[in-house]
Coordinates of C-alpha atoms and ligand atoms in Angstrom, one line a residue:
M144 CA 13.7 20.1 -117.0
A145 CA 11.7 23.3 -116.6
L146 CA 11.6 25.0 -113.2
S147 CA 8.4 25.3 -111.2
V148 CA 7.9 27.9 -108.5
V149 CA 5.8 27.1 -105.4
W150 CA 4.5 30.3 -103.9
F151 CA 3.6 29.7 -100.2
K152 CA 0.9 31.9 -98.7
R153 CA -1.4 30.7 -96.0
D154 CA -0.4 27.1 -96.5
L155 CA 2.8 26.8 -94.4
R156 CA 3.4 23.1 -94.5
V157 CA 4.8 20.4 -96.8
Q158 CA 2.2 17.7 -95.9
D159 CA -1.0 17.4 -97.9
H160 CA 0.2 20.3 -100.0
A161 CA -1.2 19.8 -103.5
A162 CA 0.8 22.6 -105.1
L163 CA 4.2 21.3 -103.8
A164 CA 3.3 17.7 -104.7
A165 CA 2.4 18.7 -108.3
A166 CA 5.4 20.9 -108.8
A167 CA 7.8 18.3 -107.4
A168 CA 6.4 15.7 -109.8
R169 CA 7.5 17.9 -112.7
G170 CA 11.1 18.5 -111.7
P171 CA 13.1 21.2 -110.0
V172 CA 11.2 23.5 -107.6
L173 CA 11.8 26.9 -106.1
C174 CA 10.0 27.3 -102.8
L175 CA 9.1 31.0 -102.3
Y176 CA 7.5 33.1 -99.6
V177 CA 7.0 36.8 -100.2
F178 CA 6.5 39.4 -97.5
E179 CA 4.3 41.9 -99.3
P180 CA 4.4 45.5 -97.8
S181 CA 1.0 46.3 -99.3
V182 CA -0.6 43.3 -97.4
W183 CA 1.1 44.0 -94.1
Q184 CA 0.1 47.7 -94.2
Q185 CA -3.6 46.9 -94.2
P186 CA -5.7 47.7 -91.1
D187 CA -6.3 44.0 -90.5
A188 CA -2.6 43.1 -90.1
A189 CA -0.9 42.9 -86.7
T190 CA 2.5 42.1 -85.3
Q191 CA 1.3 38.8 -83.8
H192 CA 0.3 37.6 -87.3
L193 CA 3.8 38.5 -88.6
H194 CA 5.6 36.8 -85.8
F195 CA 3.4 33.7 -86.1
V196 CA 4.2 33.6 -89.9
C197 CA 7.9 34.0 -89.2
E198 CA 7.8 31.1 -86.7
S199 CA 5.9 28.9 -89.2
L200 CA 8.3 29.8 -92.0
C201 CA 11.3 28.6 -89.9
D202 CA 9.5 25.4 -89.3
L203 CA 8.6 25.1 -93.0
D204 CA 12.2 25.7 -93.9
Q205 CA 13.3 22.8 -91.6
S206 CA 10.8 20.5 -93.3
L207 CA 12.1 21.5 -96.7
K208 CA 15.7 21.0 -95.6
A209 CA 14.8 17.4 -94.7
L210 CA 13.7 17.0 -98.4
G211 CA 16.9 18.6 -99.7
A212 CA 15.5 22.1 -100.4
R213 CA 15.3 25.5 -98.7
L214 CA 12.7 28.2 -98.5
T215 CA 13.5 31.4 -100.3
V216 CA 12.1 34.4 -98.4
V217 CA 11.8 37.7 -100.2
S218 CA 10.2 41.1 -99.4
G219 CA 8.5 43.0 -102.1
E220 CA 5.3 43.1 -104.2
V221 CA 4.7 39.7 -105.8
T222 CA 4.6 40.7 -109.4
E223 CA 7.8 42.6 -109.0
V224 CA 9.5 39.6 -107.3
L225 CA 8.2 37.2 -110.0
E226 CA 9.6 39.6 -112.7
Q227 CA 13.0 39.6 -111.1
L228 CA 12.9 35.9 -110.6
L229 CA 12.0 35.3 -114.2
L230 CA 15.0 37.3 -115.4
A231 CA 17.4 35.5 -113.0
Q232 CA 15.9 32.0 -113.4
P233 CA 13.3 31.4 -116.1
F234 CA 10.4 29.2 -115.0
E235 CA 7.2 28.0 -116.7
H236 CA 4.9 27.1 -113.9
L237 CA 3.7 28.9 -110.8
H238 CA 1.8 26.8 -108.2
S239 CA 0.0 28.1 -105.1
H240 CA -3.1 27.4 -103.1
E241 CA -6.5 29.1 -103.8
E242 CA -6.7 31.9 -101.3
T243 CA -9.9 33.5 -100.1
G244 CA -8.2 36.5 -98.5
N245 CA -9.0 40.2 -98.0
G246 CA -9.6 42.8 -100.8
V247 CA -5.9 43.5 -101.2
T248 CA -4.8 39.9 -101.7
Y249 CA -7.8 39.5 -104.1
L250 CA -6.5 42.4 -106.2
R251 CA -2.9 41.1 -105.9
D252 CA -4.0 37.7 -107.2
Q253 CA -5.7 39.4 -110.2
A254 CA -2.4 41.2 -110.9
V255 CA -0.5 38.0 -110.6
Q256 CA -2.9 36.4 -113.1
R257 CA -2.4 39.2 -115.6
W258 CA 1.4 39.0 -115.1
C259 CA 1.4 35.2 -115.7
R260 CA -0.7 35.6 -118.9
E261 CA 1.6 38.3 -120.3
R262 CA 4.8 36.3 -119.5
G263 CA 3.5 33.0 -120.6
V264 CA 3.7 31.4 -117.1
I265 CA 1.1 28.9 -116.2
W266 CA -0.4 29.5 -112.7
T267 CA -2.2 26.6 -111.1
E268 CA -4.1 27.3 -107.9
W269 CA -5.0 24.3 -105.7
P270 CA -7.9 24.3 -103.3
Q271 CA -6.8 23.7 -99.7
F272 CA -10.2 24.0 -98.0
G273 CA -13.7 22.8 -98.9
V274 CA -14.4 26.1 -100.5
V275 CA -15.5 26.1 -104.2
R276 CA -14.3 28.7 -106.6
R277 CA -16.8 30.0 -109.1
L278 CA -19.6 28.2 -107.2
R279 CA -22.8 28.4 -109.2
S280 CA -25.2 27.3 -106.5
R281 CA -25.2 26.5 -102.8
D282 CA -27.2 23.3 -103.6
G283 CA -25.0 20.2 -103.0
W284 CA -22.3 22.2 -101.2
A285 CA -22.2 19.9 -98.2
R286 CA -21.6 16.9 -100.5
R287 CA -18.7 18.7 -102.1
W288 CA -17.2 19.6 -98.8
E289 CA -17.4 15.9 -97.8
A290 CA -15.7 14.9 -101.1
H291 CA -12.9 17.4 -100.4
V292 CA -12.1 16.1 -96.9
R293 CA -12.4 12.5 -98.0
A294 CA -10.1 12.9 -101.1
P295 CA -6.6 11.4 -100.7
Q296 CA -4.0 13.6 -99.1
A297 CA -1.4 15.0 -101.4
L298 CA 1.8 13.1 -100.6
A299 CA 4.8 15.1 -99.5
P300 CA 7.6 14.7 -102.0
K301 CA 10.4 12.3 -100.8
R302 CA 13.1 14.5 -102.2
L303 CA 13.1 17.9 -103.8
Q304 CA 15.3 19.1 -106.6
M305 CA 16.0 22.5 -105.4
V306 CA 16.8 25.8 -107.0
S307 CA 17.8 28.8 -104.9
L308 CA 18.3 32.5 -105.8
P309 CA 21.6 34.3 -105.3
W310 CA 19.8 37.6 -104.6
A311 CA 17.2 36.3 -102.1
E312 CA 17.7 37.6 -98.5
S313 CA 16.0 34.7 -96.7
E314 CA 15.8 37.1 -93.8
M315 CA 12.6 37.7 -91.9
P316 CA 11.5 41.3 -91.8
D317 CA 10.8 43.0 -88.5
A318 CA 7.5 44.4 -87.6
A319 CA 8.6 48.1 -87.6
G320 CA 10.0 47.6 -91.1
L321 CA 6.6 46.7 -92.3
G322 CA 4.9 49.5 -90.5
L323 CA 3.5 47.5 -87.7
S324 CA 3.6 49.1 -84.3
D325 CA 1.2 47.1 -82.1
Q326 CA 2.2 44.8 -79.3
D327 CA 2.6 41.1 -79.7
P328 CA 0.5 39.4 -77.1
P329 CA 3.0 37.8 -74.7
Q330 CA 1.0 34.6 -74.2
R331 CA -0.1 33.9 -77.7
Q332 CA 0.3 30.5 -79.4
R333 CA 3.5 30.0 -81.3
G334 CA 3.6 29.2 -85.0
G335 CA 4.8 26.1 -86.9
R336 CA 3.8 22.6 -87.9
V337 CA 5.5 20.9 -85.0
L338 CA 3.5 22.8 -82.4
A339 CA 0.3 22.5 -84.5
A340 CA 0.7 18.7 -84.5
E341 CA 1.2 18.7 -80.7
V342 CA -1.9 20.8 -80.2
L343 CA -4.0 18.5 -82.4
H344 CA -2.7 15.3 -80.7
D345 CA -3.3 16.7 -77.3
F346 CA -6.8 17.9 -78.2
L347 CA -7.9 14.6 -79.8
N348 CA -6.5 12.4 -77.0
E349 CA -7.2 14.5 -73.9
R350 CA -8.8 17.9 -74.1
S351 CA -11.7 17.0 -76.5
Q352 CA -13.4 15.2 -73.6
S353 CA -14.4 18.6 -72.3
Y354 CA -15.3 20.0 -75.7
R355 CA -19.0 19.4 -75.2
G356 CA -20.1 21.6 -72.3
G357 CA -16.7 23.3 -72.1
I358 CA -16.5 25.7 -75.0
S359 CA -18.9 28.4 -73.9
S360 CA -17.4 29.6 -70.7
P361 CA -14.2 31.7 -71.1
L362 CA -12.8 29.8 -68.1
S363 CA -13.0 26.3 -69.5
A364 CA -12.8 27.2 -73.3
P365 CA -9.0 27.8 -73.5
T366 CA -8.4 24.1 -72.8
A367 CA -11.7 22.6 -74.0
C368 CA -11.6 24.2 -77.4
S369 CA -9.2 22.7 -79.9
R370 CA -7.0 25.9 -80.2
L371 CA -6.3 24.8 -83.8
S372 CA -7.6 28.0 -85.4
P373 CA -4.2 29.9 -86.0
Y374 CA -2.7 26.7 -87.4
L375 CA -5.7 26.3 -89.8
A376 CA -5.6 30.0 -90.7
H377 CA -1.9 29.9 -91.6
G378 CA -2.1 26.4 -93.1
C379 CA 0.4 24.7 -90.7
L380 CA -2.2 21.8 -90.8
S381 CA -4.5 21.0 -93.7
L382 CA -8.2 20.9 -92.9
R383 CA -8.4 17.5 -94.5
E384 CA -5.8 16.1 -92.1
V385 CA -7.6 17.5 -89.1
V386 CA -11.0 16.1 -90.2
R387 CA -9.4 12.7 -91.0
A388 CA -7.5 12.5 -87.7
T389 CA -10.7 13.4 -85.8
R390 CA -12.7 10.7 -87.6
E391 CA -10.0 8.1 -86.8
R392 CA -10.2 9.1 -83.2
L393 CA -14.0 8.9 -83.3
A394 CA -13.7 5.4 -84.8
A395 CA -11.4 4.3 -82.0
L396 CA -13.6 5.5 -79.1
P397 CA -15.3 2.8 -77.1
P398 CA -19.1 2.7 -77.2
E399 CA -19.5 4.1 -73.6
A400 CA -17.5 7.3 -74.5
R401 CA -20.8 9.0 -75.6
H402 CA -19.9 12.5 -74.2
H403 CA -16.5 12.5 -75.9
R404 CA -18.1 11.2 -79.2
L405 CA -20.7 14.0 -79.2
G406 CA -18.0 16.6 -78.6
L407 CA -15.8 15.3 -81.4
E408 CA -18.8 15.2 -83.8
A409 CA -19.6 18.8 -82.9
F410 CA -16.0 19.7 -83.6
V411 CA -16.2 18.2 -87.1
S412 CA -19.3 20.3 -87.7
R413 CA -17.4 23.4 -86.9
L414 CA -14.7 22.4 -89.4
A415 CA -17.5 22.4 -92.0
W416 CA -18.7 25.8 -90.8
H417 CA -15.1 27.0 -91.3
C418 CA -15.5 26.5 -95.0
H419 CA -19.2 27.4 -95.1
F420 CA -18.3 30.9 -93.9
I421 CA -15.2 31.3 -96.1
Q422 CA -17.4 30.3 -99.0
K423 CA -19.5 33.5 -98.4
L424 CA -16.5 35.8 -98.8
E425 CA -15.3 33.7 -101.8
D426 CA -18.7 34.2 -103.5
E427 CA -19.1 37.9 -102.4
P428 CA -15.8 39.6 -101.7
E429 CA -17.7 42.9 -101.0
L430 CA -19.0 41.6 -97.7
E431 CA -15.6 42.7 -96.3
W432 CA -16.9 46.3 -96.6
R433 CA -20.6 46.3 -97.4
N434 CA -23.6 45.1 -95.6
L435 CA -24.5 41.7 -96.9
H436 CA -28.1 43.0 -97.0
R437 CA -27.9 46.4 -98.6
G438 CA -31.2 47.3 -96.9
Y439 CA -29.2 47.9 -93.7
D440 CA -27.0 50.6 -95.4
G441 CA -27.0 53.8 -93.6
L442 CA -28.2 52.3 -90.3
R443 CA -25.0 52.8 -88.3
E444 CA -22.5 54.4 -90.8
D445 CA -23.2 58.0 -89.8
H446 CA -23.4 57.5 -86.0
F447 CA -19.9 56.3 -85.3
N448 CA -19.0 57.4 -81.7
P449 CA -15.2 57.6 -81.2
A450 CA -15.6 57.7 -77.4
H451 CA -17.6 54.4 -77.5
F452 CA -15.0 52.8 -79.8
A453 CA -12.1 54.0 -77.6
A454 CA -13.8 52.6 -74.4
L455 CA -14.4 49.2 -76.1
T456 CA -10.9 48.8 -77.6
E457 CA -9.1 50.1 -74.5
G458 CA -11.1 47.7 -72.3
R459 CA -12.9 50.4 -70.2
T460 CA -16.6 50.0 -71.0
G461 CA -17.2 49.4 -67.3
W462 CA -18.8 46.0 -68.0
P463 CA -16.4 43.6 -66.4
L464 CA -16.8 40.6 -68.6
V465 CA -16.3 42.8 -71.8
D466 CA -13.2 44.5 -70.4
A467 CA -11.8 41.2 -69.1
C468 CA -12.1 39.7 -72.6
V469 CA -10.3 42.7 -74.1
A470 CA -7.5 42.2 -71.5
M471 CA -7.3 38.5 -72.3
L472 CA -7.1 39.2 -76.1
R473 CA -4.3 41.7 -75.4
E474 CA -2.4 39.1 -73.5
T475 CA -3.1 35.9 -75.5
G476 CA -4.6 36.8 -79.0
W477 CA -7.6 34.5 -78.4
V478 CA -11.0 34.3 -76.8
N479 CA -13.7 31.7 -77.4
F480 CA -16.6 32.0 -79.9
R481 CA -19.2 33.1 -77.3
M482 CA -17.1 35.9 -76.0
R483 CA -16.2 37.1 -79.5
A484 CA -19.9 37.2 -80.3
M485 CA -20.6 39.1 -77.1
L486 CA -17.9 41.7 -77.9
V487 CA -19.4 42.3 -81.3
S488 CA -22.9 42.4 -79.9
V489 CA -21.9 45.0 -77.3
A490 CA -20.2 47.0 -80.1
A491 CA -23.2 46.7 -82.5
Y492 CA -26.1 47.3 -80.1
P493 CA -25.6 49.3 -76.9
L494 CA -22.6 51.1 -78.4
W495 CA -24.1 51.3 -81.9
L496 CA -20.8 51.0 -83.7
H497 CA -20.5 50.0 -87.3
W498 CA -19.0 46.5 -87.7
R499 CA -16.2 47.6 -90.1
P500 CA -13.9 49.5 -87.6
V501 CA -14.8 47.0 -84.9
G502 CA -13.8 44.2 -87.3
E503 CA -10.5 45.8 -88.2
W504 CA -9.6 46.1 -84.5
L505 CA -10.7 42.5 -83.7
A506 CA -8.8 41.2 -86.8
R507 CA -5.6 42.5 -85.2
Q508 CA -6.5 41.1 -81.8
F509 CA -7.3 37.6 -83.2
L510 CA -4.2 35.5 -83.9
D511 CA -6.4 33.3 -86.0
Y512 CA -7.8 36.1 -88.2
E513 CA -9.4 34.4 -91.2
P514 CA -11.1 37.0 -93.4
G515 CA -14.0 34.7 -94.6
I516 CA -15.0 33.6 -91.1
H517 CA -14.3 36.9 -89.5
W518 CA -16.3 39.3 -91.7
S519 CA -19.2 36.9 -92.1
Q520 CA -19.4 36.6 -88.3
L521 CA -19.0 40.4 -87.8
Q522 CA -22.0 41.0 -90.0
M523 CA -24.0 38.1 -88.5
Q524 CA -23.5 39.3 -84.9
S525 CA -24.3 42.9 -86.0
G526 CA -27.6 42.0 -87.6
T527 CA -26.7 43.1 -91.2
T528 CA -26.9 39.8 -93.0
G529 CA -30.7 39.8 -93.3
I530 CA -30.9 36.1 -92.8
N531 CA -30.1 35.6 -89.1
T532 CA -32.3 36.3 -86.1
T533 CA -31.1 39.2 -83.9
R534 CA -28.9 37.7 -81.2
V535 CA -28.0 40.2 -78.5
Y536 CA -25.6 39.1 -75.8
N537 CA -26.1 40.9 -72.5
P538 CA -22.7 41.0 -70.9
I539 CA -24.1 40.9 -67.4
K540 CA -26.2 37.8 -68.1
Q541 CA -23.2 36.2 -69.9
A542 CA -21.1 36.8 -66.9
K543 CA -23.8 35.3 -64.6
D544 CA -24.1 32.2 -66.8
H545 CA -20.5 31.6 -67.7
D546 CA -18.4 33.2 -64.9
P547 CA -20.8 33.1 -61.9
Q548 CA -18.0 33.2 -59.3
G549 CA -16.1 35.9 -61.2
H550 CA -12.9 33.8 -61.5
F551 CA -12.4 35.0 -65.1
V552 CA -13.1 38.6 -64.4
R553 CA -10.8 38.6 -61.4
R554 CA -8.0 36.9 -63.3
W555 CA -8.0 39.5 -66.1
L556 CA -8.9 42.6 -64.1
P557 CA -6.7 42.7 -61.0
V558 CA -8.3 46.0 -60.0
L559 CA -11.6 44.2 -59.3
R560 CA -10.0 41.3 -57.3
R561 CA -11.1 42.6 -53.9
V562 CA -14.7 43.5 -55.0
P563 CA -17.1 41.2 -53.3
D564 CA -19.1 38.7 -55.4
A565 CA -22.4 40.6 -54.9
W566 CA -21.0 43.6 -56.9
L567 CA -18.4 42.1 -59.1
L568 CA -20.5 41.8 -62.2
E569 CA -22.1 45.2 -61.8
P570 CA -19.5 47.3 -59.9
W571 CA -21.3 50.6 -60.6
R572 CA -23.9 49.6 -58.1
M573 CA -21.4 49.4 -55.2
P574 CA -22.2 51.7 -52.3
P575 CA -19.5 54.1 -51.3
S576 CA -18.8 52.1 -48.1
V577 CA -18.0 48.9 -50.2
Q578 CA -15.9 51.0 -52.6
A579 CA -13.9 52.2 -49.7
R580 CA -13.5 48.7 -48.3
C581 CA -12.3 47.1 -51.5
G582 CA -10.2 50.1 -52.6
V583 CA -12.1 50.8 -55.9
R584 CA -13.3 54.3 -56.5
L585 CA -15.9 54.3 -59.3
G586 CA -15.0 56.7 -62.1
L587 CA -11.4 56.7 -61.0
D588 CA -10.1 53.1 -60.4
W589 CA -12.9 51.6 -62.4
P590 CA -14.9 53.3 -65.2
L591 CA -18.7 53.8 -65.0
P592 CA -20.5 52.0 -67.8
V593 CA -20.1 53.9 -71.0
V594 CA -23.9 53.9 -71.6
D595 CA -27.0 52.7 -69.8
L596 CA -27.0 49.1 -71.0
E597 CA -30.7 48.3 -70.9
Y598 CA -31.8 51.6 -72.4
A599 CA -29.2 51.7 -75.2
T600 CA -29.8 48.0 -76.1
R601 CA -33.6 48.6 -76.3
E602 CA -33.1 51.6 -78.5
A603 CA -30.7 49.7 -80.8
K604 CA -33.0 46.7 -81.2
T605 CA -35.9 49.0 -82.0
R606 CA -33.9 50.8 -84.7
L607 CA -32.8 47.5 -86.2
H608 CA -36.3 45.9 -86.1
Q609 CA -37.9 49.0 -87.7
R610 CA -35.4 48.6 -90.6
R611 CA -36.0 44.9 -90.8
A612 CA -39.8 45.4 -91.0
L613 CA -39.6 47.6 -94.1
P614 CA -41.1 45.7 -97.1
E615 CA -38.1 46.4 -99.3
V616 CA -35.8 44.9 -96.6
K617 CA -38.0 41.9 -96.2
A618 CA -38.1 41.4 -99.9
G619 CA -34.3 41.2 -100.1
E620 CA -33.9 38.4 -97.7
A621 CA -34.8 35.5 -99.9
D622 CA -32.1 36.3 -102.4
I623 CA -29.4 36.3 -99.6
V624 CA -30.6 32.9 -98.3
R625 CA -30.4 31.6 -101.9
R626 CA -26.9 32.9 -102.4
H627 CA -25.4 32.3 -98.9
G628 CA -27.6 30.1 -96.7
S629 CA -26.5 26.6 -96.1
R630 CA -28.9 23.8 -96.9
S631 CA -29.9 21.2 -94.4
R632 CA -29.6 17.6 -95.6
A633 CA -33.3 17.4 -96.2
A634 CA -33.3 20.7 -98.0
E635 CA -30.5 19.5 -100.2
Q636 CA -32.8 16.6 -101.2
T637 CA -35.9 18.8 -101.8
G638 CA -34.1 21.8 -103.2
R639 CA -35.5 24.0 -100.4
T640 CA -33.1 26.6 -99.0
R641 CA -32.7 27.8 -95.5
S642 CA -30.1 29.1 -93.3
A643 CA -29.6 25.9 -91.4
A644 CA -26.0 26.1 -90.3
E645 CA -26.5 29.6 -88.9
A646 CA -29.6 28.5 -87.1
A647 CA -27.8 25.5 -85.6
Q648 CA -24.9 27.7 -84.7
Q649 CA -27.1 30.2 -82.8
S650 CA -28.7 27.4 -80.8
L651 CA -25.6 25.3 -80.1
F652 CA -23.2 27.9 -78.6
Ligands
FAD1976 C1 -17.0 38.0 -84.4 C2 -16.3 36.7 -84.6 C3 -15.1 36.7 -85.4 C4 -14.5 35.5 -85.6 N1 -13.3 35.5 -86.3 C5 -12.7 34.3 -86.6 C6 -11.5 34.4 -87.3 O1 -11.0 35.4 -87.8 N2 -10.8 33.2 -87.5 C7 -11.3 32.0 -87.1 O2 -10.7 30.9 -87.3 N3 -12.5 32.0 -86.4 C8 -13.2 33.1 -86.1 N4 -14.3 33.1 -85.4 C9 -15.0 31.7 -85.1 C10 -14.5 31.1 -83.7 O3 -14.7 32.0 -82.7 C11 -13.1 30.6 -83.7 O4 -12.9 29.8 -84.9 C12 -12.7 29.8 -82.5 O5 -13.0 30.5 -81.4 C13 -11.3 29.3 -82.6 O6 -10.9 28.6 -81.6 P1 -10.7 27.0 -81.7 O7 -9.9 26.6 -82.9 O8 -10.2 26.5 -80.4 O9 -12.2 26.6 -82.0 P2 -12.9 25.1 -82.1 O10 -14.2 25.2 -81.4 O11 -12.0 24.1 -81.6 O12 -13.2 25.0 -83.6 C14 -12.3 24.3 -84.5 C15 -12.3 25.1 -85.8 O13 -13.5 25.2 -86.4 C16 -13.7 26.4 -87.0 N5 -14.8 27.2 -86.3 C17 -15.1 27.1 -85.0 N6 -16.2 27.9 -84.8 C18 -16.5 28.4 -86.0 C19 -17.5 29.3 -86.4 N7 -18.4 29.8 -85.6 N8 -17.6 29.7 -87.7 C20 -16.7 29.2 -88.6 N9 -15.7 28.4 -88.2 C21 -15.6 28.0 -87.0 C22 -12.4 27.2 -86.8 O14 -11.5 26.9 -87.9 C23 -11.8 26.5 -85.6 O15 -10.4 26.5 -85.5 C24 -15.0 34.2 -85.1 C25 -16.2 34.3 -84.4 C26 -16.8 35.5 -84.1 C27 -18.1 35.5 -83.3

């Protein structure tokens, strides 16, 4: 019987894995993962992503072993690996999931498509999210998402007929070998299906009780949020399994558990947003580099200030909540949505930095980097989508609202631990006597704010609003809503379009 190759990418599991199920039903299977130097050399790749993938691959290999197979791990560019493979072990079918990745993986997939056509290999790509390839219209998208998550799970094969390659190394590459030199956050989440299942179980049964009301503050969010994002981004769990398990949990809740129920319902909405945002990149891959609304071109591009960028990325803006978030990211690879939005807002408004370099830096900081969500959010929080109201997060107000006692700031910024509450969120106002008492010299032990927050934010908003008011910019908005805006249920029935999910998102967080 002809051999099929299953090419694992960001789908590192055997459960609910349509590509593996289809290949196994046809006969012998070779399970392949390829470390591609061209992908790992991109500015959005980080050591933590590599290590998380390696951990997940070890776990995947264990799952395959239980089915009588092994994972073949190879380093090289995919078309070259496939060519070598075809010579050593002819195959007719290649199976993988449909990936909505960055520009490099998009071009790589096009090259694989050409290679398959030339060599007479059939490549089948299987959707793993509720993202629709070659979507003609956003109308009815929510119904299609629902159909995707309700569809039966692909059954894991009971036993695999395995083929292995004599020349495959099955060795994990090290970060330096792939040109990665950044630090792996010591407290980041570890990869693999086993841990993913534990996190899901723990969230659904315990932590989700605090989801509602707990996800905004950086103090409560690490436990109140599901923390499933890296497992969804690398496919250790399927989106369908998570939605299904959540709905089962919802069905089992007693009627009096209203708070818990509302939290879990809000969580399911976010799982839909996950695909809603990835759909944008799927439909318009250019949004990774270009303003979604081209009317904002030229607004920030020529004003990049390297000193502002360095202050932000090195966590020395002088605004304690901002610098504490950067410190937490460095240590854990995660912060919650509100703090991510605040970091981008600070970059985009008072520091007037273009979203692309900021996004590359944050992509490396976020263990859960998912290009479709990431670049859409970067543009949304920078005001370049043309369809979202300007949301500027003031880091001092955010600190007062979400860390009023300064526990979060003190935890991540030891230098400020002895600063009294009255000055903690605005240390630059400390009189010299207080500085002496708490041992913090402004400008030496703690940086002065990189710009005047109020003035710089006002200037930035004026520049953005002047651009937004231009007739040609206003005229371009309707087309973006038509292409990318989600439809409310009512709008889906009437055919009206509006940016409902984004509006809801702004108000809920
Ligand atoms: C500038 C910026 C960049 C971001 N980049 C990423 C990214 O690269 N990868 C990523 O997974 N999330 C990203 N997010 C969205 C969000 O912050 C994270 O999904 C969330 O913090 C992950 O933690 P969690 O799994 O505990 O979240 P939960 O609140 O438990 O959410 C569960 C899941 O829903 C999805 N989700 C949650 N919030 C959103 C949202 N606003 N938009 C789309 N999907 C959402 C994610 O898959 C998440 O894992 C970004 C947000 C901002 C503001």
